[in-house]
Amino acid sequence: MRLARRYNLAQLVVRCVLQELNNLFKDSQPSEEAQAPLVSLSPDRQQRSRRGLLELAGVIRCSTGRSALAYMAYGCYCGLGGQGWPRDQTDWCCHKHDCCYEQAEYGGCQTKTDNYQWTCEDHVADCDSLNDRCEKILCHCDREAARCLRKAPFIRKYALWPDFFCGCDHPTCNYY
């Protein structure tokens, strides 16, 4: 009896989360075929500071017209951290963004704490007036990810994709 109750409670929680995501999708996307997430529910995925996440969320909203929350826990790379093989074009956009941030960190930039000023011009993040090297790099990474997400289809089955389905094999950043 207890096991059945726990299972029913878990089903209820999953249904509520999925309903909330559906509401986000309805409110924030031009079509069902054009989305992707940016935060993982996995506890071992590395967390980024709120400040850096806000810039990325804003750039995504500017480019796609959708909330960055629509990309939460999508596939294996959209969200914080990433592992395994990207599931689709949207997930590849997130993998490429992770690689861009990795290069920025290698170059001495603090991707978790650095922020930058930008404006939205014709659905493109404009950060050409930035003078700081790291701010320019981070804005470039975020802008390219948002452009990629705008073009990529959103496949609902990859929303809230469990990390254990991602596996261990993963592409290197040399792919780009």
mmCIF file of C-alpha atoms in Angstrom:
data_model
loop_
_atom_site.group_PDB
_atom_site.id
_atom_site.type_symbol
_atom_site.label_atom_id
_atom_site.label_comp_id
_atom_site.label_asym_id
_atom_site.label_seq_id
_atom_site.Cartn_x
_atom_site.Cartn_y
_atom_site.Cartn_z
ATOM 1 C CA MET A 1 0.000 0.000 0.000
ATOM 2 C CA ARG A 2 2.767 2.472 0.900
ATOM 3 C CA LEU A 3 4.644 1.693 -2.301
ATOM 4 C CA ALA A 4 1.494 2.318 -4.335
ATOM 5 C CA ARG A 5 0.955 5.656 -2.567
ATOM 6 C CA ARG A 6 4.559 6.741 -3.176
ATOM 7 C CA TYR A 7 4.266 5.761 -6.811
ATOM 8 C CA ASN A 8 1.003 7.718 -7.170
ATOM 9 C CA LEU A 9 2.573 10.724 -5.458
ATOM 10 C CA ALA A 10 5.571 10.549 -7.781
ATOM 11 C CA GLN A 11 3.238 10.362 -10.782
ATOM 12 C CA LEU A 12 1.366 13.389 -9.488
ATOM 13 C CA VAL A 13 4.574 15.379 -9.049
ATOM 14 C CA VAL A 14 5.742 14.469 -12.552
ATOM 15 C CA ARG A 15 2.349 15.441 -13.986
ATOM 16 C CA CYS A 16 2.487 18.802 -12.184
ATOM 17 C CA VAL A 17 5.990 19.528 -13.448
ATOM 18 C CA LEU A 18 5.029 18.555 -16.996
ATOM 19 C CA GLN A 19 1.918 20.729 -16.800
ATOM 20 C CA GLU A 20 4.022 23.689 -15.674
ATOM 21 C CA LEU A 21 6.435 23.105 -18.555
ATOM 22 C CA ASN A 22 3.518 22.896 -20.977
ATOM 23 C CA ASN A 23 2.274 26.228 -19.637
ATOM 24 C CA LEU A 24 5.731 27.725 -20.136
ATOM 25 C CA PHE A 25 5.879 26.373 -23.665
ATOM 26 C CA LYS A 26 2.452 27.784 -24.524
ATOM 27 C CA ASP A 27 3.366 31.194 -23.101
ATOM 28 C CA SER A 28 6.860 31.453 -24.478
ATOM 29 C CA GLN A 29 7.234 29.781 -27.822
ATOM 30 C CA PRO A 30 6.152 30.698 -31.294
ATOM 31 C CA SER A 31 5.730 27.046 -32.288
ATOM 32 C CA GLU A 32 6.135 23.605 -30.769
ATOM 33 C CA GLU A 33 9.003 22.850 -33.135
ATOM 34 C CA ALA A 34 11.414 25.582 -32.021
ATOM 35 C CA GLN A 35 12.670 25.222 -28.376
ATOM 36 C CA ALA A 36 15.347 23.984 -25.838
ATOM 37 C CA PRO A 37 16.263 24.158 -21.929
ATOM 38 C CA LEU A 38 19.073 25.586 -19.838
ATOM 39 C CA VAL A 39 18.980 24.160 -16.340
ATOM 40 C CA SER A 40 19.286 20.582 -15.124
ATOM 41 C CA LEU A 41 17.588 18.916 -12.212
ATOM 42 C CA SER A 42 20.634 16.706 -11.743
ATOM 43 C CA PRO A 43 22.399 17.394 -8.418
ATOM 44 C CA ASP A 44 25.867 16.652 -9.792
ATOM 45 C CA ARG A 45 25.686 19.136 -12.623
ATOM 46 C CA GLN A 46 27.793 22.192 -11.885
ATOM 47 C CA GLN A 47 25.863 25.305 -10.946
ATOM 48 C CA ARG A 48 26.461 28.709 -12.455
ATOM 49 C CA SER A 49 25.919 31.954 -10.573
ATOM 50 C CA ARG A 50 22.596 33.649 -10.983
ATOM 51 C CA ARG A 51 24.234 36.694 -12.546
ATOM 52 C CA GLY A 52 25.740 34.811 -15.506
ATOM 53 C CA LEU A 53 22.562 32.821 -15.978
ATOM 54 C CA LEU A 54 20.491 36.002 -16.233
ATOM 55 C CA GLU A 55 22.485 37.281 -19.204
ATOM 56 C CA LEU A 56 22.126 33.964 -20.994
ATOM 57 C CA ALA A 57 18.396 33.847 -20.212
ATOM 58 C CA GLY A 58 17.941 37.371 -21.563
ATOM 59 C CA VAL A 59 19.872 36.656 -24.749
ATOM 60 C CA ILE A 60 17.761 33.541 -25.337
ATOM 61 C CA ARG A 61 14.556 35.541 -24.804
ATOM 62 C CA CYS A 62 15.819 38.208 -27.220
ATOM 63 C CA SER A 63 16.750 35.763 -29.984
ATOM 64 C CA THR A 64 14.027 33.154 -29.682
ATOM 65 C CA GLY A 65 11.173 35.042 -28.046
ATOM 66 C CA ARG A 66 10.961 32.199 -25.534
ATOM 67 C CA SER A 67 11.775 31.898 -21.871
ATOM 68 C CA ALA A 68 15.060 30.189 -21.054
ATOM 69 C CA LEU A 69 13.002 28.045 -18.680
ATOM 70 C CA ALA A 70 11.655 26.293 -21.766
ATOM 71 C CA TYR A 71 15.150 24.852 -22.123
ATOM 72 C CA MET A 72 15.460 23.586 -18.567
ATOM 73 C CA ALA A 73 16.711 19.986 -18.417
ATOM 74 C CA TYR A 74 16.354 19.408 -22.149
ATOM 75 C CA GLY A 75 18.422 16.530 -23.504
ATOM 76 C CA CYS A 76 21.892 15.877 -22.159
ATOM 77 C CA TYR A 77 23.507 19.328 -22.421
ATOM 78 C CA CYS A 78 20.871 22.022 -22.084
ATOM 79 C CA GLY A 79 21.071 23.102 -18.496
ATOM 80 C CA LEU A 80 23.889 23.221 -16.025
ATOM 81 C CA GLY A 81 26.636 20.805 -16.890
ATOM 82 C CA GLY A 82 26.243 18.030 -19.407
ATOM 83 C CA GLN A 83 27.191 14.463 -20.178
ATOM 84 C CA GLY A 84 26.773 11.777 -22.810
ATOM 85 C CA TRP A 85 25.854 12.242 -26.444
ATOM 86 C CA PRO A 86 23.602 15.171 -27.476
ATOM 87 C CA ARG A 87 20.128 13.935 -28.395
ATOM 88 C CA ASP A 88 19.200 16.335 -31.212
ATOM 89 C CA GLN A 89 20.031 19.645 -32.887
ATOM 90 C CA THR A 90 18.856 21.647 -29.874
ATOM 91 C CA ASP A 91 21.027 19.596 -27.530
ATOM 92 C CA TRP A 92 23.989 20.111 -29.898
ATOM 93 C CA CYS A 93 23.461 23.891 -29.554
ATOM 94 C CA CYS A 94 23.826 23.508 -25.799
ATOM 95 C CA HIS A 95 26.894 21.281 -26.167
ATOM 96 C CA LYS A 96 28.519 23.885 -28.402
ATOM 97 C CA HIS A 97 27.731 26.575 -25.809
ATOM 98 C CA ASP A 98 29.381 24.454 -23.113
ATOM 99 C CA CYS A 99 32.457 24.157 -25.344
ATOM 100 C CA CYS A 100 32.502 27.899 -25.938
ATOM 101 C CA TYR A 101 32.427 28.513 -22.178
ATOM 102 C CA GLU A 102 35.170 25.921 -21.699
ATOM 103 C CA GLN A 103 37.357 27.866 -24.161
ATOM 104 C CA ALA A 104 36.531 31.114 -22.357
ATOM 105 C CA GLU A 105 37.591 29.592 -19.033
ATOM 106 C CA TYR A 106 40.785 28.297 -20.624
ATOM 107 C CA GLY A 107 41.420 31.884 -21.726
ATOM 108 C CA GLY A 108 41.056 33.150 -18.157
ATOM 109 C CA CYS A 109 37.420 34.259 -18.164
ATOM 110 C CA GLN A 110 35.130 33.553 -15.232
ATOM 111 C CA THR A 111 32.017 32.151 -16.907
ATOM 112 C CA LYS A 112 30.246 31.619 -13.598
ATOM 113 C CA THR A 113 30.606 35.164 -12.304
ATOM 114 C CA ASP A 114 31.438 37.549 -15.175
ATOM 115 C CA ASN A 115 28.530 39.528 -16.522
ATOM 116 C CA TYR A 116 28.169 41.910 -19.447
ATOM 117 C CA GLN A 117 25.908 44.643 -20.772
ATOM 118 C CA TRP A 118 24.024 44.053 -24.001
ATOM 119 C CA THR A 119 20.982 45.241 -25.902
ATOM 120 C CA CYS A 120 18.473 43.396 -28.049
ATOM 121 C CA GLU A 121 18.410 44.614 -31.661
ATOM 122 C CA ASP A 122 16.195 42.817 -34.195
ATOM 123 C CA HIS A 123 16.221 39.553 -32.213
ATOM 124 C CA VAL A 124 20.009 39.577 -31.858
ATOM 125 C CA ALA A 125 21.990 40.358 -28.717
ATOM 126 C CA ASP A 126 24.187 43.367 -29.460
ATOM 127 C CA CYS A 127 27.343 43.470 -27.384
ATOM 128 C CA ASP A 128 29.660 45.020 -29.968
ATOM 129 C CA SER A 129 30.285 48.045 -27.746
ATOM 130 C CA LEU A 130 31.912 45.937 -25.019
ATOM 131 C CA ASN A 131 35.578 46.647 -24.364
ATOM 132 C CA ASP A 132 36.437 43.880 -21.913
ATOM 133 C CA ARG A 133 37.795 40.765 -23.662
ATOM 134 C CA CYS A 134 36.000 38.280 -21.404
ATOM 135 C CA GLU A 135 32.692 40.124 -21.594
ATOM 136 C CA LYS A 136 32.917 40.018 -25.398
ATOM 137 C CA ILE A 137 33.728 36.309 -25.383
ATOM 138 C CA LEU A 138 30.856 35.431 -23.032
ATOM 139 C CA CYS A 139 28.385 37.523 -24.987
ATOM 140 C CA HIS A 140 29.560 35.859 -28.195
ATOM 141 C CA CYS A 141 29.047 32.398 -26.643
ATOM 142 C CA ASP A 142 25.557 33.285 -25.433
ATOM 143 C CA ARG A 143 24.577 35.028 -28.684
ATOM 144 C CA GLU A 144 25.680 32.073 -30.830
ATOM 145 C CA ALA A 145 23.853 29.611 -28.571
ATOM 146 C CA ALA A 146 20.665 31.663 -28.805
ATOM 147 C CA ARG A 147 20.938 31.870 -32.612
ATOM 148 C CA CYS A 148 21.412 28.120 -32.773
ATOM 149 C CA LEU A 149 18.440 27.497 -30.461
ATOM 150 C CA ARG A 150 16.276 29.763 -32.578
ATOM 151 C CA LYS A 151 16.901 27.539 -35.618
ATOM 152 C CA ALA A 152 16.743 24.184 -33.828
ATOM 153 C CA PRO A 153 13.526 22.183 -33.428
ATOM 154 C CA PHE A 154 12.226 21.485 -29.956
ATOM 155 C CA ILE A 155 11.290 17.850 -29.462
ATOM 156 C CA ARG A 156 9.131 17.482 -26.365
ATOM 157 C CA LYS A 157 10.329 13.989 -25.516
ATOM 158 C CA TYR A 158 13.753 15.478 -24.646
ATOM 159 C CA ALA A 159 12.312 17.966 -22.135
ATOM 160 C CA LEU A 160 13.190 16.767 -18.620
ATOM 161 C CA TRP A 161 15.441 14.110 -20.152
ATOM 162 C CA PRO A 162 16.989 12.014 -17.341
ATOM 163 C CA ASP A 163 20.797 12.169 -17.182
ATOM 164 C CA PHE A 164 21.071 8.392 -16.879
ATOM 165 C CA PHE A 165 19.797 8.120 -20.479
ATOM 166 C CA CYS A 166 22.735 10.208 -21.670
ATOM 167 C CA GLY A 167 25.431 7.588 -21.170
ATOM 168 C CA CYS A 168 29.165 8.121 -20.847
ATOM 169 C CA ASP A 169 30.378 8.543 -24.437
ATOM 170 C CA HIS A 170 30.508 12.198 -25.369
ATOM 171 C CA PRO A 171 31.718 14.347 -28.247
ATOM 172 C CA THR A 172 34.795 16.482 -27.728
ATOM 173 C CA CYS A 173 34.816 20.206 -28.223
ATOM 174 C CA ASN A 174 37.225 19.682 -31.129
ATOM 175 C CA TYR A 175 34.110 18.726 -33.091
ATOM 176 C CA TYR A 176 33.471 22.426 -33.769
#
